[in-house]
């Protein structure tokens, strides 16, 4: 019995080490997604990119103020839904922001023919991005 616990502890330690090594190689996935998909419109500081005024009808929101504009609570579901964009809300009018859910799902399907895997890929990328925006909130 003790040998099984020792083996389990070794496996957990190795898995933690591998996960840490992967994270060190790839860095912050949410930040990487932000820098590759969002920075042009929302800027490096998440407060609105300088180029956005040239090609958008309205300036994008200051993403560092989402919690403060929502009684101090980060609106996770709302941010996730806006990024995902696959579920339209007619009352919100036209949409200038890309529908990243479809883009991520397509990117996931290029790597894997399984539709469930491509959906998991899309959800993982969106969740990482939402987590990054959450961590960047001003207090």
PDB file of C-alpha atoms in Angstrom:
ATOM      1  CA  UNK A   1       0.000   0.000   0.000  1.00  0.00           C
ATOM      2  CA  UNK A   2       2.806   2.399   0.889  1.00  0.00           C
ATOM      3  CA  UNK A   3       4.497   1.651  -2.435  1.00  0.00           C
ATOM      4  CA  UNK A   4       1.334   2.741  -4.320  1.00  0.00           C
ATOM      5  CA  UNK A   5       1.272   6.072  -2.482  1.00  0.00           C
ATOM      6  CA  UNK A   6       4.944   6.598  -3.265  1.00  0.00           C
ATOM      7  CA  UNK A   7       4.339   5.881  -6.952  1.00  0.00           C
ATOM      8  CA  UNK A   8       1.356   8.227  -6.975  1.00  0.00           C
ATOM      9  CA  UNK A   9       3.410  10.976  -5.331  1.00  0.00           C
ATOM     10  CA  UNK A  10       6.179  10.537  -7.916  1.00  0.00           C
ATOM     11  CA  UNK A  11       3.670  10.690 -10.782  1.00  0.00           C
ATOM     12  CA  UNK A  12       2.073  13.857  -9.366  1.00  0.00           C
ATOM     13  CA  UNK A  13       5.485  15.476  -8.867  1.00  0.00           C
ATOM     14  CA  UNK A  14       6.547  14.609 -12.415  1.00  0.00           C
ATOM     15  CA  UNK A  15       3.277  15.917 -13.845  1.00  0.00           C
ATOM     16  CA  UNK A  16       3.691  19.165 -11.923  1.00  0.00           C
ATOM     17  CA  UNK A  17       7.239  19.498 -13.226  1.00  0.00           C
ATOM     18  CA  UNK A  18       6.184  18.853 -16.813  1.00  0.00           C
ATOM     19  CA  UNK A  19       3.331  21.350 -16.498  1.00  0.00           C
ATOM     20  CA  UNK A  20       5.726  23.958 -15.108  1.00  0.00           C
ATOM     21  CA  UNK A  21       8.193  23.302 -17.915  1.00  0.00           C
ATOM     22  CA  UNK A  22       5.464  23.674 -20.531  1.00  0.00           C
ATOM     23  CA  UNK A  23       4.257  26.890 -18.920  1.00  0.00           C
ATOM     24  CA  UNK A  24       7.819  28.233 -18.888  1.00  0.00           C
ATOM     25  CA  UNK A  25       8.206  27.439 -22.591  1.00  0.00           C
ATOM     26  CA  UNK A  26       4.898  28.928 -23.674  1.00  0.00           C
ATOM     27  CA  UNK A  27       4.493  31.630 -21.070  1.00  0.00           C
ATOM     28  CA  UNK A  28       1.140  33.120 -20.243  1.00  0.00           C
ATOM     29  CA  UNK A  29      -1.334  31.729 -22.796  1.00  0.00           C
ATOM     30  CA  UNK A  30      -3.879  34.455 -22.089  1.00  0.00           C
ATOM     31  CA  UNK A  31      -1.293  37.176 -22.605  1.00  0.00           C
ATOM     32  CA  UNK A  32      -0.069  35.505 -25.795  1.00  0.00           C
ATOM     33  CA  UNK A  33      -3.639  35.332 -27.119  1.00  0.00           C
ATOM     34  CA  UNK A  34      -4.205  38.976 -26.223  1.00  0.00           C
ATOM     35  CA  UNK A  35      -1.011  40.056 -27.961  1.00  0.00           C
ATOM     36  CA  UNK A  36      -1.796  38.075 -31.106  1.00  0.00           C
ATOM     37  CA  UNK A  37      -5.527  38.827 -31.388  1.00  0.00           C
ATOM     38  CA  UNK A  38      -6.522  41.902 -29.382  1.00  0.00           C
ATOM     39  CA  UNK A  39      -3.642  44.337 -29.067  1.00  0.00           C
ATOM     40  CA  UNK A  40      -4.301  46.149 -32.344  1.00  0.00           C
ATOM     41  CA  UNK A  41      -7.684  47.465 -31.191  1.00  0.00           C
ATOM     42  CA  UNK A  42      -7.336  47.368 -27.406  1.00  0.00           C
ATOM     43  CA  UNK A  43      -3.704  48.471 -27.109  1.00  0.00           C
ATOM     44  CA  UNK A  44      -0.799  47.086 -25.145  1.00  0.00           C
ATOM     45  CA  UNK A  45      -2.207  48.536 -21.917  1.00  0.00           C
ATOM     46  CA  UNK A  46      -5.776  47.232 -22.618  1.00  0.00           C
ATOM     47  CA  UNK A  47      -7.084  50.816 -22.656  1.00  0.00           C
ATOM     48  CA  UNK A  48      -7.666  51.195 -26.398  1.00  0.00           C
ATOM     49  CA  UNK A  49      -5.102  51.047 -29.154  1.00  0.00           C
ATOM     50  CA  UNK A  50      -4.016  54.225 -30.954  1.00  0.00           C
ATOM     51  CA  UNK A  51      -4.775  52.681 -34.348  1.00  0.00           C
ATOM     52  CA  UNK A  52      -8.346  51.730 -33.415  1.00  0.00           C
ATOM     53  CA  UNK A  53      -9.657  55.245 -34.059  1.00  0.00           C
ATOM     54  CA  UNK A  54      -8.653  54.970 -37.715  1.00  0.00           C
ATOM     55  CA  UNK A  55     -10.679  51.882 -38.568  1.00  0.00           C
ATOM     56  CA  UNK A  56     -13.378  51.498 -35.902  1.00  0.00           C
ATOM     57  CA  UNK A  57     -16.590  53.504 -35.598  1.00  0.00           C
ATOM     58  CA  UNK A  58     -16.218  53.694 -31.822  1.00  0.00           C
ATOM     59  CA  UNK A  59     -13.228  53.305 -29.537  1.00  0.00           C
ATOM     60  CA  UNK A  60     -13.095  49.911 -27.826  1.00  0.00           C
ATOM     61  CA  UNK A  61     -13.687  49.924 -24.072  1.00  0.00           C
ATOM     62  CA  UNK A  62     -10.932  50.241 -21.490  1.00  0.00           C
ATOM     63  CA  UNK A  63     -10.580  46.574 -20.544  1.00  0.00           C
ATOM     64  CA  UNK A  64      -8.848  47.420 -17.247  1.00  0.00           C
ATOM     65  CA  UNK A  65     -12.056  49.021 -15.929  1.00  0.00           C
ATOM     66  CA  UNK A  66     -14.544  46.200 -16.479  1.00  0.00           C
ATOM     67  CA  UNK A  67     -14.698  45.230 -12.794  1.00  0.00           C
ATOM     68  CA  UNK A  68     -14.944  48.805 -11.538  1.00  0.00           C
ATOM     69  CA  UNK A  69     -17.834  49.463 -13.942  1.00  0.00           C
ATOM     70  CA  UNK A  70     -19.585  46.339 -12.639  1.00  0.00           C
ATOM     71  CA  UNK A  71     -19.697  47.086  -8.893  1.00  0.00           C
ATOM     72  CA  UNK A  72     -16.213  45.635  -8.365  1.00  0.00           C
ATOM     73  CA  UNK A  73     -17.109  42.224  -9.812  1.00  0.00           C
ATOM     74  CA  UNK A  74     -15.431  41.001 -12.981  1.00  0.00           C
ATOM     75  CA  UNK A  75     -18.179  40.122 -15.512  1.00  0.00           C
ATOM     76  CA  UNK A  76     -16.655  36.803 -16.558  1.00  0.00           C
ATOM     77  CA  UNK A  77     -19.644  35.417 -18.474  1.00  0.00           C
ATOM     78  CA  UNK A  78     -20.227  38.682 -20.325  1.00  0.00           C
ATOM     79  CA  UNK A  79     -16.556  39.010 -21.340  1.00  0.00           C
ATOM     80  CA  UNK A  80     -16.443  35.359 -22.390  1.00  0.00           C
ATOM     81  CA  UNK A  81     -19.599  35.812 -24.471  1.00  0.00           C
ATOM     82  CA  UNK A  82     -18.328  38.961 -26.180  1.00  0.00           C
ATOM     83  CA  UNK A  83     -15.030  37.298 -27.100  1.00  0.00           C
ATOM     84  CA  UNK A  84     -16.717  34.076 -28.198  1.00  0.00           C
ATOM     85  CA  UNK A  85     -19.277  36.004 -30.231  1.00  0.00           C
ATOM     86  CA  UNK A  86     -21.012  32.942 -31.620  1.00  0.00           C
ATOM     87  CA  UNK A  87     -24.219  33.730 -29.796  1.00  0.00           C
ATOM     88  CA  UNK A  88     -25.629  36.968 -31.186  1.00  0.00           C
ATOM     89  CA  UNK A  89     -27.527  39.387 -29.013  1.00  0.00           C
ATOM     90  CA  UNK A  90     -29.721  41.373 -31.406  1.00  0.00           C
ATOM     91  CA  UNK A  91     -30.261  44.247 -28.972  1.00  0.00           C
ATOM     92  CA  UNK A  92     -26.536  45.006 -29.003  1.00  0.00           C
ATOM     93  CA  UNK A  93     -26.637  46.112 -32.633  1.00  0.00           C
ATOM     94  CA  UNK A  94     -23.917  45.487 -35.161  1.00  0.00           C
ATOM     95  CA  UNK A  95     -20.668  43.931 -34.145  1.00  0.00           C
ATOM     96  CA  UNK A  96     -17.268  45.318 -35.116  1.00  0.00           C
ATOM     97  CA  UNK A  97     -15.270  42.891 -32.998  1.00  0.00           C
ATOM     98  CA  UNK A  98     -14.322  39.616 -34.697  1.00  0.00           C
ATOM     99  CA  UNK A  99     -16.095  36.433 -33.625  1.00  0.00           C
ATOM    100  CA  UNK A 100     -13.109  34.761 -31.997  1.00  0.00           C
ATOM    101  CA  UNK A 101     -15.037  31.626 -31.041  1.00  0.00           C
ATOM    102  CA  UNK A 102     -15.334  30.633 -34.697  1.00  0.00           C
ATOM    103  CA  UNK A 103     -11.720  31.578 -35.402  1.00  0.00           C
ATOM    104  CA  UNK A 104     -10.429  29.510 -32.475  1.00  0.00           C
ATOM    105  CA  UNK A 105     -12.689  26.592 -33.376  1.00  0.00           C
ATOM    106  CA  UNK A 106     -11.366  26.657 -36.945  1.00  0.00           C
ATOM    107  CA  UNK A 107      -7.792  26.798 -35.666  1.00  0.00           C
ATOM    108  CA  UNK A 108      -8.529  23.822 -33.407  1.00  0.00           C
ATOM    109  CA  UNK A 109     -10.054  21.843 -36.281  1.00  0.00           C
ATOM    110  CA  UNK A 110      -6.877  22.310 -38.323  1.00  0.00           C
ATOM    111  CA  UNK A 111      -5.016  20.350 -35.657  1.00  0.00           C
ATOM    112  CA  UNK A 112      -7.691  17.753 -34.929  1.00  0.00           C
ATOM    113  CA  UNK A 113     -10.609  16.367 -36.949  1.00  0.00           C
ATOM    114  CA  UNK A 114     -12.642  15.694 -33.795  1.00  0.00           C
ATOM    115  CA  UNK A 115     -15.246  18.495 -33.462  1.00  0.00           C
ATOM    116  CA  UNK A 116     -15.261  18.116 -29.677  1.00  0.00           C
ATOM    117  CA  UNK A 117     -11.514  18.693 -29.567  1.00  0.00           C
ATOM    118  CA  UNK A 118     -11.790  21.831 -31.690  1.00  0.00           C
ATOM    119  CA  UNK A 119     -14.516  23.163 -29.388  1.00  0.00           C
ATOM    120  CA  UNK A 120     -12.357  22.391 -26.348  1.00  0.00           C
ATOM    121  CA  UNK A 121      -9.483  24.231 -28.037  1.00  0.00           C
ATOM    122  CA  UNK A 122     -11.704  27.280 -28.641  1.00  0.00           C
ATOM    123  CA  UNK A 123     -13.019  27.302 -25.075  1.00  0.00           C
ATOM    124  CA  UNK A 124      -9.527  26.928 -23.646  1.00  0.00           C
ATOM    125  CA  UNK A 125      -8.190  29.868 -25.660  1.00  0.00           C
ATOM    126  CA  UNK A 126     -11.142  32.087 -24.784  1.00  0.00           C
ATOM    127  CA  UNK A 127     -10.903  31.149 -21.091  1.00  0.00           C
ATOM    128  CA  UNK A 128      -7.177  31.953 -21.053  1.00  0.00           C
ATOM    129  CA  UNK A 129      -7.881  35.313 -22.664  1.00  0.00           C
ATOM    130  CA  UNK A 130     -10.683  36.134 -20.206  1.00  0.00           C
ATOM    131  CA  UNK A 131      -8.405  35.154 -17.319  1.00  0.00           C
ATOM    132  CA  UNK A 132      -5.712  37.513 -18.613  1.00  0.00           C
ATOM    133  CA  UNK A 133      -8.169  40.419 -18.903  1.00  0.00           C
ATOM    134  CA  UNK A 134      -9.394  39.619 -15.380  1.00  0.00           C
ATOM    135  CA  UNK A 135      -5.844  39.753 -14.010  1.00  0.00           C
ATOM    136  CA  UNK A 136      -5.285  43.140 -15.669  1.00  0.00           C
ATOM    137  CA  UNK A 137      -8.144  44.864 -13.831  1.00  0.00           C
ATOM    138  CA  UNK A 138      -7.187  47.994 -11.896  1.00  0.00           C
ATOM    139  CA  UNK A 139      -7.982  47.873  -8.223  1.00  0.00           C
TER     140      UNK A 139
END
